[in-house]
Short mmCIF file of C-alpha atoms and ligand atoms in Angstrom, two decimals:
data_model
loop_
_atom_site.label_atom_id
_atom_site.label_comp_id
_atom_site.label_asym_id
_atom_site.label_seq_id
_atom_site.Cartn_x
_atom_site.Cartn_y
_atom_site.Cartn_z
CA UNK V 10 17.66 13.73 -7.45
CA UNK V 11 15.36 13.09 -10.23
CA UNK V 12 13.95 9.50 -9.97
CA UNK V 13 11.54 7.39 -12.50
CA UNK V 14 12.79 9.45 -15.92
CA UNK V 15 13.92 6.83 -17.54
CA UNK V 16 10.65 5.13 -16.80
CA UNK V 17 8.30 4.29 -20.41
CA UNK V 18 4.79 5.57 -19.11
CA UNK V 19 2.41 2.69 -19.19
CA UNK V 20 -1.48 2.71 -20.00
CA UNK V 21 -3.01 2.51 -16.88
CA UNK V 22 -2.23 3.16 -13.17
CA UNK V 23 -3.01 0.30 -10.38
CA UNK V 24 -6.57 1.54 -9.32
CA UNK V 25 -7.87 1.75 -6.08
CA UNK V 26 -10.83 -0.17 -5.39
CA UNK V 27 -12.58 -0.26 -1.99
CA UNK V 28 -13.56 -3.37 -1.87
CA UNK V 29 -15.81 -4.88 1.12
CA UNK V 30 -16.00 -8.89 0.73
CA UNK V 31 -19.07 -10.63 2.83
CA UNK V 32 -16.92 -13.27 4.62
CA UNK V 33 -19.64 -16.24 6.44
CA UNK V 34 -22.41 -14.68 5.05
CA UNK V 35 -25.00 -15.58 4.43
CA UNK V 36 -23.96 -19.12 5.11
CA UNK V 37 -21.30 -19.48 8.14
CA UNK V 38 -17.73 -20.75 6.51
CA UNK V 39 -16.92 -24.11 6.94
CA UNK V 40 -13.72 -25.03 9.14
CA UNK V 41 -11.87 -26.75 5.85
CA UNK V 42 -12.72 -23.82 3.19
CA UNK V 43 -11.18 -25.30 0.25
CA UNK V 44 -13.68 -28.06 -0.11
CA UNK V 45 -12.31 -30.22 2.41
CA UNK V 46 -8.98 -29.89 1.44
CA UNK V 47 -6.94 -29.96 4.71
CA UNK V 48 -3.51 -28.64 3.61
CA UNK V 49 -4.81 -26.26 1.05
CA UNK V 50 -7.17 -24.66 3.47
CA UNK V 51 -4.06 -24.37 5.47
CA UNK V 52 -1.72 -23.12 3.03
CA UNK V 53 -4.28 -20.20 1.86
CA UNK V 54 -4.57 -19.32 5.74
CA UNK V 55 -1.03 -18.72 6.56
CA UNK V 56 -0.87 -16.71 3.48
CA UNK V 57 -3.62 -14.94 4.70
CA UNK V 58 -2.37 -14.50 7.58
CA UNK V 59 1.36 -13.01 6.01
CA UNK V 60 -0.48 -10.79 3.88
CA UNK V 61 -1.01 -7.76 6.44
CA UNK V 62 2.08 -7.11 7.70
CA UNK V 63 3.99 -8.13 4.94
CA UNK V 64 2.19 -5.80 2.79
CA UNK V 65 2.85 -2.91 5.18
CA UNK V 66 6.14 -3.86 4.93
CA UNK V 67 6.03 -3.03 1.43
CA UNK V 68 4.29 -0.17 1.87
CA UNK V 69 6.73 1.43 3.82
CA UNK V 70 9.61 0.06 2.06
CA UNK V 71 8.61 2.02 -1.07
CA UNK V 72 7.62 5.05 0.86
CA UNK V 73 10.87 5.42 1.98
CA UNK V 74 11.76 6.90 -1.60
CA UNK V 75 8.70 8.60 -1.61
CA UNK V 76 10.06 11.79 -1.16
CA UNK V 77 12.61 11.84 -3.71
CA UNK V 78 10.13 10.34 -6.84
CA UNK V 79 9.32 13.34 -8.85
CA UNK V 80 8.58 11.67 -11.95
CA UNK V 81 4.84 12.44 -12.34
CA UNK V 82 4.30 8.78 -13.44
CA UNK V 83 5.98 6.87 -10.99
CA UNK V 84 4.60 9.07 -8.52
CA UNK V 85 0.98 8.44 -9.82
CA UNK V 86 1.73 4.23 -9.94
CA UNK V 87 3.44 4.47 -6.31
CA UNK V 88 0.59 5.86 -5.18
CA UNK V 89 -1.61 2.86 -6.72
CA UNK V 90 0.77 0.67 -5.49
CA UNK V 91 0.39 1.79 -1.70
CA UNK V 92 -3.39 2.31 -2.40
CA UNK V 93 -4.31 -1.70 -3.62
CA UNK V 94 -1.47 -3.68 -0.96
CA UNK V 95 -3.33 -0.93 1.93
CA UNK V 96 -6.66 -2.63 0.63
CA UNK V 97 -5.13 -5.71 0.41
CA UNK V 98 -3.80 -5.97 3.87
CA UNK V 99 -7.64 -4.70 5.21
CA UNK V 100 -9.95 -7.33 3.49
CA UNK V 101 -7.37 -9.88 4.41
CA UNK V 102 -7.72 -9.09 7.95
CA UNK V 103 -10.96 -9.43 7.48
CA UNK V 104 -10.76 -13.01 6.59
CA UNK V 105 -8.21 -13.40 9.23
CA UNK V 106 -10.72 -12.55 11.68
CA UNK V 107 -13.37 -14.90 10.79
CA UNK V 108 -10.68 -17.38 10.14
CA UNK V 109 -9.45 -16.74 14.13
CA UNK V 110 -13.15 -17.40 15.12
CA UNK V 111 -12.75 -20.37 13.08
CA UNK V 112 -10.02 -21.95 14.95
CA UNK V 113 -6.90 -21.32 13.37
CA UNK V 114 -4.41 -20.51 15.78
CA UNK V 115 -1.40 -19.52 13.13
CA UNK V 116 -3.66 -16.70 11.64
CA UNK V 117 -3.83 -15.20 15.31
CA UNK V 118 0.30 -15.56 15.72
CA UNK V 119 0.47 -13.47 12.79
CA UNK V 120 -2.21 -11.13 13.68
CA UNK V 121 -0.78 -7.62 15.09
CA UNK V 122 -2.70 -4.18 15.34
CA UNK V 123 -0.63 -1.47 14.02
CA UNK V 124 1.69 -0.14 16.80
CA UNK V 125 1.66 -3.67 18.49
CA UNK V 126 5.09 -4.57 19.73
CA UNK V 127 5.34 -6.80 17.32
CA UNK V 128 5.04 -4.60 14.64
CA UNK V 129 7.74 -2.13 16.42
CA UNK V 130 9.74 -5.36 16.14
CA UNK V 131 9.61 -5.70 12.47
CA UNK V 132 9.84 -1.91 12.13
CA UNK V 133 13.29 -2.10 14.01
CA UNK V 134 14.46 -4.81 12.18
CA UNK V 135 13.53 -3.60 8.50
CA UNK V 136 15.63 -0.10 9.92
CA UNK V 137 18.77 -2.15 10.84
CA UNK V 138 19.17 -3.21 6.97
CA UNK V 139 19.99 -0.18 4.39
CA UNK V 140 16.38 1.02 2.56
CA UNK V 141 17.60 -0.39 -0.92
CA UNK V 142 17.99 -3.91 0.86
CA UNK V 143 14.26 -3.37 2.16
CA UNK V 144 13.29 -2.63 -1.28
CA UNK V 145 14.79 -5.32 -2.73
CA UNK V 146 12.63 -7.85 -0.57
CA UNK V 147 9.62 -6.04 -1.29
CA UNK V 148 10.69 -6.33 -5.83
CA UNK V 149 11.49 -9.97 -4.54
CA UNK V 150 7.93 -10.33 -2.90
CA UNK V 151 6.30 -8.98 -5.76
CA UNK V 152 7.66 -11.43 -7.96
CA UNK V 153 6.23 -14.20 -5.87
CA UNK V 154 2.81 -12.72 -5.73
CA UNK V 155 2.19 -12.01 -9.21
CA UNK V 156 4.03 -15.34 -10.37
CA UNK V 157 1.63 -16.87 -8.15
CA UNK V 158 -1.36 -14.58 -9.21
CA UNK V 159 -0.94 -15.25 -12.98
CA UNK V 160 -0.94 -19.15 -11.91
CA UNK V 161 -4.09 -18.58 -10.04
CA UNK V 162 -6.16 -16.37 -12.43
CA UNK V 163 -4.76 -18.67 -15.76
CA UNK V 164 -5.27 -21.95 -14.99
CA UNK V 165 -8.59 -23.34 -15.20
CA UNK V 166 -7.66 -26.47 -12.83
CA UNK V 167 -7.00 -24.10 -9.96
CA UNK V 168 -10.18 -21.90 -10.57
CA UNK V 169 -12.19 -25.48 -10.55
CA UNK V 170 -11.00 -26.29 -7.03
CA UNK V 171 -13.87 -25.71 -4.76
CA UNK V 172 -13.86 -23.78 -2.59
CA UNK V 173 -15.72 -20.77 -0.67
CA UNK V 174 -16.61 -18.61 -3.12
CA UNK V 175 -16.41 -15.21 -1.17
CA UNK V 176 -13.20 -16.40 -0.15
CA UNK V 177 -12.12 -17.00 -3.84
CA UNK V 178 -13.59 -13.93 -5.01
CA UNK V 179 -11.33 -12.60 -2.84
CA UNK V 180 -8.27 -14.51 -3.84
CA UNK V 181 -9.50 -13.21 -7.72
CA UNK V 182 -9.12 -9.82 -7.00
CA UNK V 183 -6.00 -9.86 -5.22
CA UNK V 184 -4.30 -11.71 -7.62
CA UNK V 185 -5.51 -9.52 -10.48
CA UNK V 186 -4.29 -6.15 -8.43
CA UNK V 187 -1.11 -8.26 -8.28
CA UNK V 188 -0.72 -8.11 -11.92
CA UNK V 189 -1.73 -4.99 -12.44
CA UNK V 190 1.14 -3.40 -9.82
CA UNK V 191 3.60 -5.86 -10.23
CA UNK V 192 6.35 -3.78 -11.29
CA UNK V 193 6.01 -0.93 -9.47
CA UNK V 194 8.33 -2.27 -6.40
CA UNK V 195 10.69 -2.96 -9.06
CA UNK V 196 10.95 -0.30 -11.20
CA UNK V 197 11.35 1.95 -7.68
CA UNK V 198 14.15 0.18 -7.06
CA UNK V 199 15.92 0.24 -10.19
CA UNK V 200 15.30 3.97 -10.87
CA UNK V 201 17.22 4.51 -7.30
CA UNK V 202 20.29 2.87 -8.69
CA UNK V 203 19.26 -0.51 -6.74
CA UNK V 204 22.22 -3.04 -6.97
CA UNK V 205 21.19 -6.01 -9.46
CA UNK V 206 23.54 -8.27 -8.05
CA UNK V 207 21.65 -7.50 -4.41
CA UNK V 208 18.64 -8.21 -5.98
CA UNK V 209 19.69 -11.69 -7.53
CA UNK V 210 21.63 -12.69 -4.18
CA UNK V 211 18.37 -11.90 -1.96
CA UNK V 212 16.44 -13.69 -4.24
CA UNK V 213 18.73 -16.55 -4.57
CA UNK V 214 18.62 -17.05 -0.62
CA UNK V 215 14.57 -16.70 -0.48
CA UNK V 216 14.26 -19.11 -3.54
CA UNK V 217 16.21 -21.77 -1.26
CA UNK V 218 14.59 -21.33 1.42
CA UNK V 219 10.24 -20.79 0.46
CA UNK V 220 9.46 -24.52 0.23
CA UNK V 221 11.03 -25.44 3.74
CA UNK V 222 9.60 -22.25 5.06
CA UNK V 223 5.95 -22.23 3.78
CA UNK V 224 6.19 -26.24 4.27
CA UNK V 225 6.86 -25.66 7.88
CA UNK V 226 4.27 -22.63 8.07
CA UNK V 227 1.52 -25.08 6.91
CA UNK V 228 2.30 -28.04 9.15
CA UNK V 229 2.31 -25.72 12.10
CA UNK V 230 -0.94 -24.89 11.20
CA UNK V 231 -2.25 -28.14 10.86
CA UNK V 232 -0.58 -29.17 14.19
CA UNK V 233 -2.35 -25.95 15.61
CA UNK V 234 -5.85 -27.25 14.75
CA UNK V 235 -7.66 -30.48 16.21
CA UNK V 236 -10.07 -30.48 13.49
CA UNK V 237 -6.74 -30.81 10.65
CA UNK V 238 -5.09 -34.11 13.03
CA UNK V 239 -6.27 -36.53 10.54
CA UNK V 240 -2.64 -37.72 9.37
CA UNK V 241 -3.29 -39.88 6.60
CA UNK V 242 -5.73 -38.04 4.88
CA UNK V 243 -2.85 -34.87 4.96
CA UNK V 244 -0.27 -36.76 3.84
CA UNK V 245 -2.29 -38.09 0.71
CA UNK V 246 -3.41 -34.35 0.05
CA UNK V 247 -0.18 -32.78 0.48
CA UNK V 248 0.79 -35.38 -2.24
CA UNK V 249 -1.90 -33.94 -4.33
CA UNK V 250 -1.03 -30.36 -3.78
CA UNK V 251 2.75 -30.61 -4.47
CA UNK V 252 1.88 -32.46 -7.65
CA UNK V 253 -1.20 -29.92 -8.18
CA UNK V 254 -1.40 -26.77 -10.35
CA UNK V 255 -0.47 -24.70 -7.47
CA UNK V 256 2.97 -26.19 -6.53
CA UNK V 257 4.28 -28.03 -9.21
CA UNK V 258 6.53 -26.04 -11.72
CA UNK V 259 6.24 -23.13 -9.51
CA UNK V 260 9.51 -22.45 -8.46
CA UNK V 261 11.01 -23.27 -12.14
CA UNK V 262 8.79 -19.68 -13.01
CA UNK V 263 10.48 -17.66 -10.19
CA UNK V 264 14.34 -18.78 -11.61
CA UNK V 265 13.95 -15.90 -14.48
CA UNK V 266 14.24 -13.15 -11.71
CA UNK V 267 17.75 -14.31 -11.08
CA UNK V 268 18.64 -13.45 -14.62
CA UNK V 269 21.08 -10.02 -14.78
CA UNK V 270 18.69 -7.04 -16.77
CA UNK V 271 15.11 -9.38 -15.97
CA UNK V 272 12.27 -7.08 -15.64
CA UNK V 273 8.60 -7.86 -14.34
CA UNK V 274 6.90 -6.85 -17.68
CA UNK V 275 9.33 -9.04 -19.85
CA UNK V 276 6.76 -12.10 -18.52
CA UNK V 277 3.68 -10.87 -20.64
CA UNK V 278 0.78 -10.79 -18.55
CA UNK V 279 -1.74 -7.89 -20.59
CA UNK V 280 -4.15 -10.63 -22.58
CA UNK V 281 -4.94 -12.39 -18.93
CA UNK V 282 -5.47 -8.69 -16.88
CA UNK V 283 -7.72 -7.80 -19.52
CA UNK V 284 -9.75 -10.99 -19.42
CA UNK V 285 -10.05 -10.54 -15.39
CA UNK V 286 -10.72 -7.08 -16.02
CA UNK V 287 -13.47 -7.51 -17.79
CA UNK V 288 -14.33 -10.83 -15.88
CA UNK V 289 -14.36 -8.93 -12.37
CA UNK V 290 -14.99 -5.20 -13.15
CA UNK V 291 -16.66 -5.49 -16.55
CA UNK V 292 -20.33 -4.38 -17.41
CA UNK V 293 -21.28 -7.68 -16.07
CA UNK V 294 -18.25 -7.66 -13.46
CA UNK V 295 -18.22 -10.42 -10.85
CA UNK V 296 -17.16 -8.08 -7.75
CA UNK V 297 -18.45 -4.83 -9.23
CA UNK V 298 -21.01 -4.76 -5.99
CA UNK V 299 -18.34 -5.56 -3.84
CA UNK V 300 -16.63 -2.25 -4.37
CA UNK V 301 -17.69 0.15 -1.28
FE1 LIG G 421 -1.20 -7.46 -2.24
FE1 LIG G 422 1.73 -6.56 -4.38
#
């Protein structure tokens, strides 16, 4: 079986980039990151946290097809694809371990070295479920992360926030690597003859379900951290952030991905990866000296 045929070549392939962020340096972080922001510094920590394994998940979701991907373009954005989440999932743990140091006990309940038993765990599980279901979570995934990366990297409110800028630059890049692979996942999965009413149903059941979930995530963490037990000033900022530019109107941009024939690329996100491009990895790029 021929797979990716059907697939329009696009410009440019997700590139790798090495990158090597300074976390604490040269100035320690402070506990609350995002300027004193209790549940945001929260919310970007359990995320943090998630991001490893969950992008090795993906990883090995999509390699599961890997054999059977002959197309010489797929093949070539597959292999950006596994390249930028395997970066991903290293600088992240990189914050995760300062971020353990810190105090923050949910980063460390996420935390597993590969081969850990709690990565067998997952393994087992994400082998119970057929491989097109596994790649349907991973399309799903990717929807969230580069619905959530356009927010981040196009709205000026949320690049005001203040915040640790290492830890920002880092949220910058990831986002934009988002964007720039966020169909790959996808466009495995429908070259494979993936099921689009699979696709819609798992999505329908995650969409239900992320605001309890990540809600619950974050107030575990809080409860996890003496320094966070300061109850009214959370409840007045978790006000704030579900009425912020983070939260608010986010869901209502994931609903499209429910609609029968929806495709990553039919949300038009070129003008904004060029501007980062340029903004990050231009002549004068932000994080070229971050690149190892
Ligand atoms: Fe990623
Ligand atoms: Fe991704």
């Amino acid at each position: 079986m021929t797979i990716g045929q059907d697939i329009k070549p696009i410009d440019a392939y997700p590139r790798v980039r090495r990158m090597r962020f300074r976390f604490g340096q040269p100035e320690p972080m402070t506990h609350h990151f995002v300027q004193d922001d209790i549940p945001l510094t929260h919310l970007i920590s359990v995320l943090s946290g998630a991001f490893p394994p969950g992008e090795e998940s993906f990883i090995r979701s999509v390699r599961k097809f890997s054999g059977e991907i002959t197309d010489p373009v797929l093949k070539k954005r597959v292999a950006g694809f596994i390249g930028q989440e395997a970066v991903h999932g290293q600088q992240h743990r990189a914050l995760n371990d300062q971020l353990i140091e810190m105090g923050f006990p949910i980063v460390r309940a996420f935390t597993f070295e590969p081969g850990a038993r709690r990565e067998r765990a997952l393994i087992t599980v994400e082998n119970l479920v057929p491989r097109q279901v596994h790649l349907a979570v991973t399309a799903l995934a990717e929807h969230y992360t580069s619905t959530l990366a356009a927010r981040v990297l196009g709205s000026e409110a949320i690049q005001d926030i203040p915040g640790d800028p290492e830890v920002w630059n880092l949220l910058n890049w990831h986002a934009f690597e988002e964007l720039e692979h966020k169909s790959v996942a996808f466009d495995v999965y429908r070259a494979t003859g993936g099921s689009e009413t699979v696709r819609i149903v798992l999505m329908a059941g995650t969409y239900a379900l992320t605001i309890p979930v990540v809600s619950l995530g974050v107030a575990a963490s809080i409860l996890s951290d003496p320094r966070s037990w300061r109850p009214i000033k959370v409840m007045r900022q978790s006000i704030r952030l579900y009425r912020g530019p983070i939260v608010k109107g986010l869901m209502k941009e994931i609903r499209p991905y429910m609609r029968p024939g929806f495709h990553p690329d039919d949300v038009d996100t070129a003008a904004l990866l060029e501007h980062w491009r340029q903004e990050l990895f231009g002549a004068r790029g932000e994080l070229n000296d971050r690149i190892g």
